[in-house]
mmCIF file of C-alpha atoms and ligand atoms in Angstrom:
data_model
loop_
_atom_site.group_PDB
_atom_site.id
_atom_site.type_symbol
_atom_site.label_atom_id
_atom_site.label_comp_id
_atom_site.label_asym_id
_atom_site.label_seq_id
_atom_site.Cartn_x
_atom_site.Cartn_y
_atom_site.Cartn_z
ATOM 1 C CA MET A 15 -19.154 -10.247 -27.706
ATOM 2 C CA GLN A 16 -19.380 -11.664 -24.193
ATOM 3 C CA MET A 17 -17.941 -9.132 -21.766
ATOM 4 C CA ASN A 18 -15.727 -10.306 -18.944
ATOM 5 C CA THR A 19 -17.118 -9.868 -15.476
ATOM 6 C CA PHE A 20 -14.421 -8.883 -13.010
ATOM 7 C CA LYS A 21 -14.902 -10.532 -9.642
ATOM 8 C CA ILE A 22 -13.869 -8.489 -6.643
ATOM 9 C CA ALA A 23 -13.872 -9.546 -2.997
ATOM 10 C CA ALA A 24 -14.450 -6.413 -0.894
ATOM 11 C CA LEU A 25 -13.243 -6.818 2.688
ATOM 12 C CA ALA A 26 -13.852 -3.605 4.604
ATOM 13 C CA GLY A 27 -12.529 -4.751 7.992
ATOM 14 C CA ASP A 28 -12.332 -2.576 11.077
ATOM 15 C CA GLY A 29 -12.196 1.032 12.214
ATOM 16 C CA ILE A 30 -12.665 3.436 9.316
ATOM 17 C CA GLY A 31 -12.600 0.479 6.868
ATOM 18 C CA PRO A 32 -16.379 0.197 6.335
ATOM 19 C CA GLU A 33 -17.005 3.924 5.792
ATOM 20 C CA VAL A 34 -14.159 4.452 3.332
ATOM 21 C CA MET A 35 -15.025 1.175 1.561
ATOM 22 C CA ARG A 36 -18.595 2.411 1.076
ATOM 23 C CA GLU A 37 -17.340 5.482 -0.787
ATOM 24 C CA ALA A 38 -14.812 3.491 -2.804
ATOM 25 C CA LEU A 39 -17.464 1.041 -3.996
ATOM 26 C CA ARG A 40 -19.715 3.903 -5.057
ATOM 27 C CA VAL A 41 -16.880 5.358 -7.107
ATOM 28 C CA LEU A 42 -16.045 1.941 -8.543
ATOM 29 C CA HIS A 43 -19.643 1.328 -9.638
ATOM 30 C CA ALA A 44 -19.869 4.817 -11.139
ATOM 31 C CA THR A 45 -16.715 4.040 -13.112
ATOM 32 C CA ALA A 46 -18.077 0.681 -14.309
ATOM 33 C CA ASN A 47 -21.266 2.421 -15.507
ATOM 34 C CA LYS A 48 -19.387 5.132 -17.320
ATOM 35 C CA PHE A 49 -16.962 2.778 -19.077
ATOM 36 C CA ALA A 50 -19.430 -0.101 -19.476
ATOM 37 C CA PHE A 51 -17.553 -2.940 -17.860
ATOM 38 C CA GLN A 52 -19.074 -5.595 -15.613
ATOM 39 C CA LEU A 53 -18.163 -5.901 -11.968
ATOM 40 C CA SER A 54 -19.285 -8.427 -9.467
ATOM 41 C CA VAL A 55 -18.453 -7.214 -5.968
ATOM 42 C CA THR A 56 -19.017 -9.452 -2.943
ATOM 43 C CA GLN A 57 -18.435 -8.151 0.556
ATOM 44 C CA ALA A 58 -17.193 -10.340 3.415
ATOM 45 C CA PRO A 59 -15.998 -9.797 6.987
ATOM 46 C CA VAL A 60 -12.338 -9.718 7.967
ATOM 47 C CA GLY A 61 -10.352 -8.608 11.008
ATOM 48 C CA TRP A 62 -12.270 -8.009 14.226
ATOM 49 C CA ALA A 63 -15.382 -8.023 12.074
ATOM 50 C CA GLY A 64 -14.420 -11.612 11.159
ATOM 51 C CA ILE A 65 -13.736 -12.557 14.776
ATOM 52 C CA ASP A 66 -17.071 -11.084 15.840
ATOM 53 C CA THR A 67 -19.134 -12.767 13.134
ATOM 54 C CA ALA A 68 -17.298 -16.061 12.520
ATOM 55 C CA GLY A 69 -14.781 -16.459 15.331
ATOM 56 C CA LYS A 70 -11.721 -15.864 13.109
ATOM 57 C CA ALA A 71 -9.909 -12.836 11.721
ATOM 58 C CA LEU A 72 -9.957 -14.494 8.310
ATOM 59 C CA PRO A 73 -13.139 -16.606 8.248
ATOM 60 C CA ASP A 74 -13.039 -19.673 5.985
ATOM 61 C CA ALA A 75 -15.867 -18.281 3.851
ATOM 62 C CA THR A 76 -13.955 -15.020 3.366
ATOM 63 C CA LEU A 77 -10.808 -16.879 2.311
ATOM 64 C CA ALA A 78 -12.870 -19.036 -0.081
ATOM 65 C CA LEU A 79 -14.394 -15.883 -1.584
ATOM 66 C CA CYS A 80 -10.900 -14.416 -2.083
ATOM 67 C CA ARG A 81 -9.761 -17.613 -3.821
ATOM 68 C CA GLU A 82 -12.575 -17.448 -6.337
ATOM 69 C CA SER A 83 -12.198 -13.719 -6.997
ATOM 70 C CA ASP A 84 -9.921 -11.943 -9.480
ATOM 71 C CA SER A 85 -8.741 -9.450 -6.900
ATOM 72 C CA ILE A 86 -9.288 -8.239 -3.365
ATOM 73 C CA LEU A 87 -10.248 -4.724 -2.356
ATOM 74 C CA PHE A 88 -9.291 -4.454 1.275
ATOM 75 C CA GLY A 89 -10.072 -1.827 3.905
ATOM 76 C CA SER A 90 -7.979 -2.138 7.031
ATOM 77 C CA VAL A 91 -7.782 -4.376 10.066
ATOM 78 C CA GLY A 92 -6.534 -4.249 13.625
ATOM 79 C CA LEU A 93 -7.787 -2.464 16.715
ATOM 80 C CA PRO A 94 -4.891 -2.384 19.195
ATOM 81 C CA ASP A 95 -7.152 -1.871 22.208
ATOM 82 C CA ARG A 96 -9.474 -4.804 21.564
ATOM 83 C CA ASP A 97 -9.311 -7.928 23.675
ATOM 84 C CA PRO A 98 -5.689 -8.353 24.769
ATOM 85 C CA THR A 99 -6.389 -11.989 25.711
ATOM 86 C CA ILE A 100 -6.564 -13.110 22.073
ATOM 87 C CA PRO A 101 -3.173 -14.637 21.159
ATOM 88 C CA LYS A 102 -1.040 -12.566 18.784
ATOM 89 C CA GLU A 103 -1.146 -15.306 16.109
ATOM 90 C CA GLU A 104 -4.925 -14.943 15.954
ATOM 91 C CA ARG A 105 -5.067 -11.170 15.920
ATOM 92 C CA PRO A 106 -6.112 -9.540 12.630
ATOM 93 C CA GLU A 107 -2.690 -8.141 11.653
ATOM 94 C CA ARG A 108 -1.114 -11.579 11.525
ATOM 95 C CA ALA A 109 -4.101 -13.886 11.039
ATOM 96 C CA ALA A 110 -5.736 -11.851 8.280
ATOM 97 C CA LEU A 111 -3.394 -9.353 6.645
ATOM 98 C CA LEU A 112 -0.059 -11.186 6.787
ATOM 99 C CA ARG A 113 -1.810 -14.500 6.126
ATOM 100 C CA ILE A 114 -3.439 -13.181 2.925
ATOM 101 C CA ARG A 115 -0.122 -11.729 1.736
ATOM 102 C CA LYS A 116 1.592 -15.093 2.185
ATOM 103 C CA GLU A 117 -1.344 -17.248 1.046
ATOM 104 C CA PHE A 118 -1.629 -15.428 -2.281
ATOM 105 C CA GLY A 119 2.106 -14.887 -2.785
ATOM 106 C CA LEU A 120 1.699 -11.101 -2.861
ATOM 107 C CA PHE A 121 5.384 -10.274 -2.849
ATOM 108 C CA ALA A 122 5.299 -6.882 -4.562
ATOM 109 C CA ASN A 123 3.801 -3.921 -2.758
ATOM 110 C CA LEU A 124 3.528 -0.693 -4.734
ATOM 111 C CA ARG A 125 2.895 2.513 -2.807
ATOM 112 C CA PRO A 126 2.740 5.603 -5.004
ATOM 113 C CA VAL A 127 3.149 8.884 -3.157
ATOM 114 C CA SER A 128 2.500 12.171 -4.843
ATOM 115 C CA LEU A 129 1.824 15.582 -3.495
ATOM 116 C CA PRO A 130 -0.904 17.331 -5.484
ATOM 117 C CA LYS A 131 -0.066 20.990 -6.111
ATOM 118 C CA ALA A 132 -3.235 22.048 -4.291
ATOM 119 C CA LEU A 133 -2.096 20.270 -1.134
ATOM 120 C CA ALA A 134 1.341 21.836 -0.821
ATOM 121 C CA HIS A 135 0.228 23.225 2.550
ATOM 122 C CA ALA A 136 -0.448 19.705 3.894
ATOM 123 C CA CYS A 137 3.149 18.620 3.273
ATOM 124 C CA PRO A 138 5.284 19.035 6.397
ATOM 125 C CA LEU A 139 8.252 20.238 4.327
ATOM 126 C CA ALA A 140 8.922 23.841 3.434
ATOM 127 C CA LYS A 141 7.830 24.853 -0.086
ATOM 128 C CA GLU A 142 11.406 25.108 -1.388
ATOM 129 C CA ARG A 143 12.047 21.465 -0.487
ATOM 130 C CA GLN A 144 8.984 20.388 -2.467
ATOM 131 C CA GLY A 145 10.591 21.548 -5.718
ATOM 132 C CA ASP A 146 8.384 20.963 -8.752
ATOM 133 C CA GLY A 147 6.438 18.314 -6.885
ATOM 134 C CA ILE A 148 7.019 15.110 -4.985
ATOM 135 C CA ASP A 149 6.285 11.925 -6.905
ATOM 136 C CA ILE A 150 7.730 8.717 -5.490
ATOM 137 C CA LEU A 151 6.859 5.063 -5.936
ATOM 138 C CA VAL A 152 7.882 2.893 -3.005
ATOM 139 C CA VAL A 153 8.276 -0.727 -4.120
ATOM 140 C CA ARG A 154 8.245 -2.818 -0.974
ATOM 141 C CA GLU A 155 9.037 -6.539 -0.789
ATOM 142 C CA LEU A 156 6.071 -7.993 1.102
ATOM 143 C CA THR A 157 6.451 -11.702 1.846
ATOM 144 C CA GLY A 158 10.007 -12.011 3.121
ATOM 145 C CA GLY A 159 12.410 -10.486 5.587
ATOM 146 C CA MET A 160 11.745 -10.078 9.272
ATOM 147 C CA TYR A 161 7.982 -10.296 8.961
ATOM 148 C CA PHE A 162 8.058 -13.971 8.061
ATOM 149 C CA GLY A 163 11.584 -15.259 8.762
ATOM 150 C CA GLN A 164 11.951 -18.222 11.125
ATOM 151 C CA PRO A 165 12.694 -18.583 13.966
ATOM 152 C CA LYS A 166 10.243 -16.032 15.279
ATOM 153 C CA LYS A 167 9.533 -16.489 18.959
ATOM 154 C CA THR A 168 9.678 -15.221 22.510
ATOM 155 C CA GLU A 169 11.293 -17.528 25.068
ATOM 156 C CA ASP A 170 11.287 -17.466 28.825
ATOM 157 C CA ILE A 171 14.932 -17.325 29.878
ATOM 158 C CA GLY A 172 14.261 -17.352 33.590
ATOM 159 C CA GLY A 173 14.609 -14.753 36.287
ATOM 160 C CA GLY A 174 11.584 -12.918 34.930
ATOM 161 C CA HIS A 175 13.355 -12.294 31.621
ATOM 162 C CA HIS A 176 12.408 -13.135 28.075
ATOM 163 C CA ARG A 177 14.259 -13.254 24.797
ATOM 164 C CA ALA A 178 12.503 -12.246 21.571
ATOM 165 C CA THR A 179 13.809 -13.376 18.201
ATOM 166 C CA ASP A 180 12.825 -12.220 14.726
ATOM 167 C CA THR A 181 14.805 -13.420 11.752
ATOM 168 C CA MET A 182 15.636 -11.350 8.697
ATOM 169 C CA VAL A 183 16.080 -13.715 5.798
ATOM 170 C CA TYR A 184 16.090 -13.311 2.007
ATOM 171 C CA THR A 185 16.995 -15.642 -0.818
ATOM 172 C CA THR A 186 18.477 -14.518 -4.124
ATOM 173 C CA SER A 187 15.304 -15.341 -6.031
ATOM 174 C CA GLU A 188 13.124 -13.337 -3.636
ATOM 175 C CA ILE A 189 15.325 -10.306 -4.223
ATOM 176 C CA GLU A 190 15.478 -10.867 -7.975
ATOM 177 C CA ARG A 191 11.719 -10.939 -8.497
ATOM 178 C CA ILE A 192 11.046 -7.747 -6.530
ATOM 179 C CA ALA A 193 14.003 -6.061 -8.274
ATOM 180 C CA HIS A 194 12.408 -6.853 -11.647
ATOM 181 C CA VAL A 195 9.144 -5.254 -10.499
ATOM 182 C CA ALA A 196 11.017 -2.151 -9.380
ATOM 183 C CA PHE A 197 13.060 -1.783 -12.580
ATOM 184 C CA GLN A 198 9.981 -2.334 -14.736
ATOM 185 C CA SER A 199 8.075 0.273 -12.714
ATOM 186 C CA ALA A 200 10.953 2.741 -13.097
ATOM 187 C CA ARG A 201 10.864 2.201 -16.864
ATOM 188 C CA LEU A 202 7.307 3.519 -16.917
ATOM 189 C CA ARG A 203 8.294 6.558 -14.847
ATOM 190 C CA ARG A 204 11.413 8.744 -14.701
ATOM 191 C CA LYS A 205 13.805 5.784 -15.034
ATOM 192 C CA LYS A 206 15.600 6.191 -11.750
ATOM 193 C CA LEU A 207 15.794 3.493 -9.105
ATOM 194 C CA THR A 208 17.133 3.953 -5.595
ATOM 195 C CA SER A 209 17.686 0.638 -3.861
ATOM 196 C CA ILE A 210 17.581 0.840 -0.082
ATOM 197 C CA ASP A 211 19.611 -1.488 2.134
ATOM 198 C CA LYS A 212 21.863 -1.694 5.158
ATOM 199 C CA ALA A 213 24.815 -3.324 3.408
ATOM 200 C CA ASN A 214 27.262 -1.757 5.883
ATOM 201 C CA VAL A 215 25.877 -3.943 8.688
ATOM 202 C CA LEU A 216 23.539 -6.688 7.502
ATOM 203 C CA GLU A 217 24.322 -9.832 5.483
ATOM 204 C CA ASN A 218 20.894 -9.319 3.973
ATOM 205 C CA GLY A 219 21.957 -5.877 2.829
ATOM 206 C CA ILE A 220 25.038 -7.222 1.052
ATOM 207 C CA LEU A 221 23.047 -9.882 -0.817
ATOM 208 C CA TRP A 222 20.356 -7.302 -1.591
ATOM 209 C CA ARG A 223 22.855 -4.860 -3.102
ATOM 210 C CA GLU A 224 24.721 -7.498 -5.131
ATOM 211 C CA THR A 225 21.528 -8.968 -6.491
ATOM 212 C CA VAL A 226 19.894 -5.663 -7.400
ATOM 213 C CA THR A 227 23.121 -4.547 -9.114
ATOM 214 C CA ARG A 228 23.215 -7.742 -11.189
ATOM 215 C CA ILE A 229 19.540 -7.487 -12.204
ATOM 216 C CA GLY A 230 20.137 -3.838 -13.053
ATOM 217 C CA LYS A 231 22.421 -4.892 -15.945
ATOM 218 C CA GLN A 232 19.252 -6.056 -17.718
ATOM 219 C CA TYR A 233 17.851 -2.525 -17.447
ATOM 220 C CA PRO A 234 20.599 -0.262 -18.807
ATOM 221 C CA ASP A 235 18.011 2.468 -19.478
ATOM 222 C CA VAL A 236 17.235 2.774 -15.748
ATOM 223 C CA SER A 237 19.786 4.568 -13.611
ATOM 224 C CA LEU A 238 20.422 2.668 -10.389
ATOM 225 C CA GLU A 239 21.787 4.001 -7.136
ATOM 226 C CA HIS A 240 22.109 2.391 -3.713
ATOM 227 C CA MET A 241 21.422 4.104 -0.425
ATOM 228 C CA PHE A 242 21.673 2.994 3.189
ATOM 229 C CA VAL A 243 18.283 3.025 4.851
ATOM 230 C CA ASP A 244 19.193 5.575 7.515
ATOM 231 C CA ASN A 245 20.421 7.971 4.854
ATOM 232 C CA GLY A 246 17.315 7.202 2.772
ATOM 233 C CA ALA A 247 15.090 8.254 5.678
ATOM 234 C CA MET A 248 17.037 11.495 5.974
ATOM 235 C CA GLN A 249 17.123 12.202 2.232
ATOM 236 C CA LEU A 250 13.326 11.851 2.098
ATOM 237 C CA MET A 251 13.123 14.829 4.432
ATOM 238 C CA LEU A 252 15.939 16.868 2.915
ATOM 239 C CA ARG A 253 15.451 16.382 -0.820
ATOM 240 C CA PRO A 254 12.492 14.148 -1.652
ATOM 241 C CA THR A 255 12.448 15.261 -5.288
ATOM 242 C CA GLN A 256 15.606 13.211 -5.956
ATOM 243 C CA PHE A 257 13.553 9.997 -5.704
ATOM 244 C CA ASP A 258 11.612 8.283 -8.438
ATOM 245 C CA VAL A 259 11.321 4.596 -7.458
ATOM 246 C CA MET A 260 12.574 3.411 -4.062
ATOM 247 C CA LEU A 261 13.104 -0.340 -3.727
ATOM 248 C CA CYS A 262 12.995 -1.667 -0.163
ATOM 249 C CA GLU A 263 12.887 -4.948 1.697
ATOM 250 C CA ASN A 264 9.770 -5.574 3.784
ATOM 251 C CA MET A 265 10.567 -3.822 7.076
ATOM 252 C CA PHE A 266 12.430 -0.856 5.575
ATOM 253 C CA GLY A 267 9.584 -0.426 3.088
ATOM 254 C CA ASP A 268 7.014 -0.420 5.884
ATOM 255 C CA ILE A 269 8.828 2.410 7.620
ATOM 256 C CA LEU A 270 9.871 4.484 4.621
ATOM 257 C CA SER A 271 6.458 4.250 2.949
ATOM 258 C CA ASP A 272 4.799 5.848 5.981
ATOM 259 C CA GLU A 273 7.468 8.526 6.013
ATOM 260 C CA ALA A 274 6.984 9.145 2.295
ATOM 261 C CA ALA A 275 3.200 9.194 2.760
ATOM 262 C CA ALA A 276 3.499 12.135 5.110
ATOM 263 C CA LEU A 277 5.136 14.038 2.241
ATOM 264 C CA GLY A 278 2.071 13.369 0.091
ATOM 265 C CA GLY A 279 -0.045 15.366 2.511
ATOM 266 C CA SER A 280 -1.606 12.573 4.541
ATOM 267 C CA LEU A 281 -1.542 8.835 5.054
ATOM 268 C CA GLY A 282 -5.209 9.070 4.093
ATOM 269 C CA MET A 283 -4.160 9.759 0.492
ATOM 270 C CA LEU A 284 -1.895 6.748 -0.027
ATOM 271 C CA PRO A 285 -3.241 3.730 -1.916
ATOM 272 C CA SER A 286 -1.342 0.514 -2.398
ATOM 273 C CA ALA A 287 -1.269 -2.525 -4.617
ATOM 274 C CA SER A 288 0.102 -5.880 -3.507
ATOM 275 C CA LEU A 289 0.745 -8.126 -6.455
ATOM 276 C CA GLY A 290 1.724 -11.711 -6.990
ATOM 277 C CA ALA A 291 3.126 -13.381 -10.055
ATOM 278 C CA THR A 292 1.316 -12.818 -13.346
ATOM 279 C CA THR A 293 -0.207 -16.048 -14.634
ATOM 280 C CA GLY A 294 -1.846 -16.334 -18.036
ATOM 281 C CA GLY A 295 -1.854 -12.555 -18.417
ATOM 282 C CA ASN A 296 -3.766 -12.038 -15.160
ATOM 283 C CA THR A 297 -2.306 -10.491 -12.050
ATOM 284 C CA PHE A 298 -4.112 -11.349 -8.850
ATOM 285 C CA GLY A 299 -3.886 -8.309 -6.636
ATOM 286 C CA PHE A 300 -4.753 -7.024 -3.230
ATOM 287 C CA TYR A 301 -5.542 -3.327 -2.973
ATOM 288 C CA GLU A 302 -5.689 -1.364 0.245
ATOM 289 C CA PRO A 303 -5.087 2.066 1.721
ATOM 290 C CA ALA A 304 -1.639 2.161 3.307
ATOM 291 C CA GLY A 305 -2.981 3.864 6.438
ATOM 292 C CA GLY A 306 -4.568 1.904 9.246
ATOM 293 C CA THR A 307 -7.956 1.596 10.920
ATOM 294 C CA ALA A 308 -7.729 5.010 12.660
ATOM 295 C CA PRO A 309 -9.991 3.891 15.550
ATOM 296 C CA ASP A 310 -10.013 7.403 17.028
ATOM 297 C CA ILE A 311 -12.042 8.788 14.119
ATOM 298 C CA ALA A 312 -13.920 5.635 13.083
ATOM 299 C CA GLY A 313 -17.655 5.896 12.502
ATOM 300 C CA LYS A 314 -17.643 9.696 12.677
ATOM 301 C CA ASN A 315 -17.675 10.508 8.967
ATOM 302 C CA LEU A 316 -14.237 12.114 9.384
ATOM 303 C CA ALA A 317 -11.971 9.705 7.528
ATOM 304 C CA ASN A 318 -10.415 10.558 4.188
ATOM 305 C CA PRO A 319 -11.744 8.004 1.645
ATOM 306 C CA ILE A 320 -9.214 8.973 -1.036
ATOM 307 C CA ALA A 321 -6.630 6.244 -0.285
ATOM 308 C CA GLN A 322 -9.371 3.625 -0.585
ATOM 309 C CA ILE A 323 -10.729 5.220 -3.756
ATOM 310 C CA LEU A 324 -7.278 5.446 -5.359
ATOM 311 C CA SER A 325 -6.768 1.782 -4.449
ATOM 312 C CA CYS A 326 -9.681 1.048 -6.816
ATOM 313 C CA ALA A 327 -7.778 2.830 -9.590
ATOM 314 C CA LEU A 328 -4.752 0.625 -8.932
ATOM 315 C CA LEU A 329 -7.008 -2.437 -8.964
ATOM 316 C CA LEU A 330 -8.486 -1.588 -12.350
ATOM 317 C CA ARG A 331 -5.052 -0.859 -13.809
ATOM 318 C CA HIS A 332 -2.969 -3.715 -12.409
ATOM 319 C CA SER A 333 -5.440 -6.603 -12.214
ATOM 320 C CA PHE A 334 -7.801 -5.790 -15.071
ATOM 321 C CA GLY A 335 -5.675 -3.703 -17.438
ATOM 322 C CA LEU A 336 -8.373 -0.989 -17.455
ATOM 323 C CA ASN A 337 -6.095 2.026 -17.803
ATOM 324 C CA GLU A 338 -8.608 4.601 -18.944
ATOM 325 C CA PRO A 339 -11.094 3.951 -16.113
ATOM 326 C CA ALA A 340 -8.203 3.946 -13.636
ATOM 327 C CA LEU A 341 -7.107 7.331 -14.905
ATOM 328 C CA ALA A 342 -10.690 8.596 -14.681
ATOM 329 C CA ILE A 343 -10.751 7.791 -10.964
ATOM 330 C CA GLU A 344 -7.419 9.524 -10.397
ATOM 331 C CA GLN A 345 -8.591 12.586 -12.291
ATOM 332 C CA ALA A 346 -11.871 12.659 -10.366
ATOM 333 C CA VAL A 347 -9.864 12.736 -7.129
ATOM 334 C CA THR A 348 -7.728 15.568 -8.467
ATOM 335 C CA ARG A 349 -10.865 17.462 -9.465
ATOM 336 C CA ALA A 350 -12.404 17.101 -6.008
ATOM 337 C CA ILE A 351 -9.206 18.356 -4.423
ATOM 338 C CA ASN A 352 -8.817 21.216 -6.864
ATOM 339 C CA SER A 353 -12.389 22.259 -6.144
ATOM 340 C CA GLY A 354 -11.318 22.852 -2.543
ATOM 341 C CA LEU A 355 -12.902 19.877 -0.784
ATOM 342 C CA ARG A 356 -10.874 18.762 2.221
ATOM 343 C CA THR A 357 -11.323 16.092 4.837
ATOM 344 C CA GLY A 358 -9.883 17.049 8.223
ATOM 345 C CA ASP A 359 -6.465 15.473 7.592
ATOM 346 C CA ILE A 360 -5.763 17.730 4.594
ATOM 347 C CA PHE A 361 -7.637 20.822 5.725
ATOM 348 C CA SER A 362 -5.917 24.079 6.584
ATOM 349 C CA PRO A 363 -7.814 27.172 7.769
ATOM 350 C CA ASN A 364 -5.277 29.273 5.835
ATOM 351 C CA GLU A 365 -6.453 28.034 2.463
ATOM 352 C CA PRO A 366 -8.940 30.598 1.158
ATOM 353 C CA ASN A 367 -11.089 28.285 -0.979
ATOM 354 C CA ALA A 368 -10.956 25.161 1.149
ATOM 355 C CA ARG A 369 -14.145 23.578 2.452
ATOM 356 C CA LYS A 370 -14.019 20.989 5.190
ATOM 357 C CA VAL A 371 -16.138 17.954 4.344
ATOM 358 C CA GLY A 372 -16.847 14.501 5.690
ATOM 359 C CA THR A 373 -16.090 11.072 4.268
ATOM 360 C CA ARG A 374 -19.416 10.826 2.500
ATOM 361 C CA GLU A 375 -19.345 14.264 0.888
ATOM 362 C CA MET A 376 -15.829 13.625 -0.436
ATOM 363 C CA GLY A 377 -17.037 10.300 -1.866
ATOM 364 C CA ASP A 378 -20.077 12.015 -3.423
ATOM 365 C CA ALA A 379 -17.916 14.615 -5.137
ATOM 366 C CA ILE A 380 -15.480 12.057 -6.523
ATOM 367 C CA ALA A 381 -18.243 9.720 -7.730
ATOM 368 C CA ALA A 382 -19.954 12.672 -9.394
ATOM 369 C CA ALA A 383 -16.712 13.694 -11.126
ATOM 370 C CA ILE A 384 -16.247 10.310 -12.823
HETATM 371 C C1 IPM B 5 1.293 -1.805 6.422
HETATM 372 C C2 IPM B 5 0.925 -2.043 7.855
HETATM 373 C C3 IPM B 5 1.080 -3.527 8.175
HETATM 374 C C4 IPM B 5 2.527 -3.884 7.929
HETATM 375 C C5 IPM B 5 0.629 -3.941 9.579
HETATM 376 C C6 IPM B 5 -0.778 -3.507 9.884
HETATM 377 C C7 IPM B 5 0.788 -5.425 9.806
HETATM 378 O O1 IPM B 5 1.691 -1.253 8.689
HETATM 379 O O2 IPM B 5 0.659 -2.415 5.540
HETATM 380 O O3 IPM B 5 2.198 -1.021 6.160
HETATM 381 O O4 IPM B 5 3.369 -3.719 8.827
HETATM 382 O O5 IPM B 5 2.848 -4.349 6.840
HETATM 383 MG MG1 MG B 6 2.921 0.130 7.663
#
């Protein structure tokens, strides 16, 4: 039988991107060997790396590679201190990351946060608030809301003053499709969905709540509750164990997913999947660590590669349906952590068996545990 070859575009980007990508690809290839599936991985520049090599944050050749691939494994882009003269529309955040999200219709962003038992010390909350463990899936709408709504502009209004406008806009169908993703995700978990909005103030919040409630009737097995975003932010700190799936619009999801990530020990542990519509049984996906480029530690072998490595597990599961290999990667990460290996972000001198390691050593241990 002819085996499928899965085509992956690997775009490492800036900051810690290249060093964590290197470890992730080693783990991915180790997994392909172990489970005997074929991968074809092609690397291409993006972000400042794209600007430096091809004059654009998303070079044409990189975009073409993405179009002919089955999925994208992404590192991170954006270096806030680089060249302030480059217009904001051409900077990597907008010209590469947001452009790819829109271009490929990646409307559903899944960010799973869990606090491994062994990392209880890295969670900023007291032990009693951690309960039996924190395990939350943030489902963030990714191609609507204030990120993309028009008008979006800054005008000169004279007298040395400016006026900036961003527009929060959602249509019923945009809310419906992300709600379906959230309910279906909840079905595979603990069957509880908390929908986040600001229905007490925003028109968007009212439409969001009505629409999610209506879609919820199709999922009677999932219990649905609504929460205002300010309360949601507070509840994450007070009683995070009440959450299973949190459904958020784009901006609220950006904020709450970072907050939730802190509960999982470190932003360096949080993978994410950005998915579009499923066509012909295939889901094109974009997989990236939720943390940023961390320029302060870039190139020093200090970064935690786990978010990038776990993003590979999400890629195998969501785009290729390879559940067993995906699980193998997740278990290899757990094994490395349980064996006491810690990058700086999850290290505590009070842990008796912990050993501080670099990016590469963590990658080695995880690849070896596959
Ligand atoms: C994220 C990031 C991006 C976002 C930035 C880098 C544009 O914070 O993926 O959460 O705001 O979506
Ligand atoms: Mg963010």
